[in-house]
mmCIF file of C-alpha atoms and ligand atoms in Angstrom:
data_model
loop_
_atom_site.group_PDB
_atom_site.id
_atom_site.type_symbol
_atom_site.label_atom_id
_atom_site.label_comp_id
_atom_site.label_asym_id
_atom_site.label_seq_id
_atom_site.Cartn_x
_atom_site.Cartn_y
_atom_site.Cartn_z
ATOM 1 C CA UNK A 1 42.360 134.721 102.400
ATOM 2 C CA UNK A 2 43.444 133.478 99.006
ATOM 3 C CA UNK A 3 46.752 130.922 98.813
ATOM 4 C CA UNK A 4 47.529 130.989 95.115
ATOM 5 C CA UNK A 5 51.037 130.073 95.068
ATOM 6 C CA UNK A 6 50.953 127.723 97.813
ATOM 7 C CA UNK A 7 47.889 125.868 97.012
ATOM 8 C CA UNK A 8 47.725 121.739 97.344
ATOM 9 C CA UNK A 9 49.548 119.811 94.371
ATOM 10 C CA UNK A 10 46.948 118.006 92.502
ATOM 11 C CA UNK A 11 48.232 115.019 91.644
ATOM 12 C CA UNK A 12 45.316 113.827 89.762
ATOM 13 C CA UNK A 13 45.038 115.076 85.862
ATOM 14 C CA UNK A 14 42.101 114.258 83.446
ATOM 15 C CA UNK A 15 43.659 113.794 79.809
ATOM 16 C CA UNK A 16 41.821 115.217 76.823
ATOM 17 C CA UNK A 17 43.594 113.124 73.484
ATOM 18 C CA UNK A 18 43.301 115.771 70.588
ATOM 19 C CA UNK A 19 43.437 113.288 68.442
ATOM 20 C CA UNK A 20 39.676 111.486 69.529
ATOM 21 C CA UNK A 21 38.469 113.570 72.353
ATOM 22 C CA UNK A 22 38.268 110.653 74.765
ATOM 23 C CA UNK A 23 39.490 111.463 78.524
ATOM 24 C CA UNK A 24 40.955 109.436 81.031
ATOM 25 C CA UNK A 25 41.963 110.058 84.369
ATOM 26 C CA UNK A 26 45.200 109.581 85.611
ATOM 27 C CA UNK A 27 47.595 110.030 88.742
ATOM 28 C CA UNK A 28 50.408 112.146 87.916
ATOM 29 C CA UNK A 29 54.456 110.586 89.096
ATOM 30 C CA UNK A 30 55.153 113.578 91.520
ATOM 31 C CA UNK A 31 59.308 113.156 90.900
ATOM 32 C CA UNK A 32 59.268 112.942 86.795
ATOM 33 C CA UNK A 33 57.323 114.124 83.825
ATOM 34 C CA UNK A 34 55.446 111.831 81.317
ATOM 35 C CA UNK A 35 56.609 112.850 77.893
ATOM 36 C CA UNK A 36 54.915 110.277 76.318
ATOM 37 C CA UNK A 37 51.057 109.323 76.506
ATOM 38 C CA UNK A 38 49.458 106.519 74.843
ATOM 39 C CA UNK A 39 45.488 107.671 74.851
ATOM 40 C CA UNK A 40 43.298 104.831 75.446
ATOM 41 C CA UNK A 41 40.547 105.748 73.180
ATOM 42 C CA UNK A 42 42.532 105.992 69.669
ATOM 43 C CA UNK A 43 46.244 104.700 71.002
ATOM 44 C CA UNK A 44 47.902 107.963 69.541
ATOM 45 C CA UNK A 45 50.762 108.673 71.061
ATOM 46 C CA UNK A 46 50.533 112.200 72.773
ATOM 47 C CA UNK A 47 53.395 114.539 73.042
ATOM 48 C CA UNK A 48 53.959 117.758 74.957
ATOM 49 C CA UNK A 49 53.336 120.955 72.888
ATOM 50 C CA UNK A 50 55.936 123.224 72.187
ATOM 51 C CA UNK A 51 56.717 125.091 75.436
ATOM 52 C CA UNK A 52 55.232 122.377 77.567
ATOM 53 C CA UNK A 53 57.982 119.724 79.737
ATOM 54 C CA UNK A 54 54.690 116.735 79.802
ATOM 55 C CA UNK A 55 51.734 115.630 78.735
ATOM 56 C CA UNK A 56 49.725 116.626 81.744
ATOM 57 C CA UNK A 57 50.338 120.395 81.063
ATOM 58 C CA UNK A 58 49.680 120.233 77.617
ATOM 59 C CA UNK A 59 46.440 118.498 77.626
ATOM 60 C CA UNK A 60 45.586 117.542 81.251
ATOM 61 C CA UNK A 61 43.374 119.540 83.531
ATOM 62 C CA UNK A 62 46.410 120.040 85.740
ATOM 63 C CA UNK A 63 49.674 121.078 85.089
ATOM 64 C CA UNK A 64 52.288 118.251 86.207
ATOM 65 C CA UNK A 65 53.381 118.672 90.593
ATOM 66 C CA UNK A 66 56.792 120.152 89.394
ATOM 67 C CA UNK A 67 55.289 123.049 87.556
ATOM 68 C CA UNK A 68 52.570 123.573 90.091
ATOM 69 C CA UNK A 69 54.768 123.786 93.200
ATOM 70 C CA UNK A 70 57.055 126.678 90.712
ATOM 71 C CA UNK A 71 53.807 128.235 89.818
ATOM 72 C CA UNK A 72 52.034 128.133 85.900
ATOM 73 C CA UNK A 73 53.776 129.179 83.727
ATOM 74 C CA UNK A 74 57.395 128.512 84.781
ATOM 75 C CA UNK A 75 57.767 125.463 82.885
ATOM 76 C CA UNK A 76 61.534 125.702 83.172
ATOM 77 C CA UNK A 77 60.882 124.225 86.761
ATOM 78 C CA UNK A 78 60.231 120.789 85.612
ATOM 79 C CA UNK A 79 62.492 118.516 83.909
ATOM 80 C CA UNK A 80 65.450 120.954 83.463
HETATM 81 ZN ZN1 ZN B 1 42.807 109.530 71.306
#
């Protein structure tokens, strides 16, 4: 039995900066996105890519709860 679409929300998400590498583990809000991200390691400010409504799906290990309760890929589920 395999429950892709209806899976658990993680609401954990390890960052990865770009900018340094360093990685830091954070709990995602489950009613907003994070647009913003200060790393910790080099204190760049991290934005979402282009396509991507937060942080979390651009550079966490999971996407944000919004996104993962639509299913990958629909970012248009999160944030309007
Ligand atoms: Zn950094």
């Amino acid at each position: 039995m395999s429950d892709t679409a209806a899976g658990p929300i993680e609401s954990r998400s390890t960052i990865t900066c770009p900018e340094c590498g360093h990685r830091e583990a954070e709990t995602m809000p489950t009613d907003a996105c994070q647009f913003y991200y200060d790393c910790k390691g080099c204190g760049a400010v991290l934005r979402p890519r282009p396509g991507d409504c937060c942080v979390y799906c651009s550079y966490g290990t999971a996407p944000c709860p919004p996104v993962q309760a639509a299913g990958r890929g629909a970012a248009d589920g999160c944030c309007g």
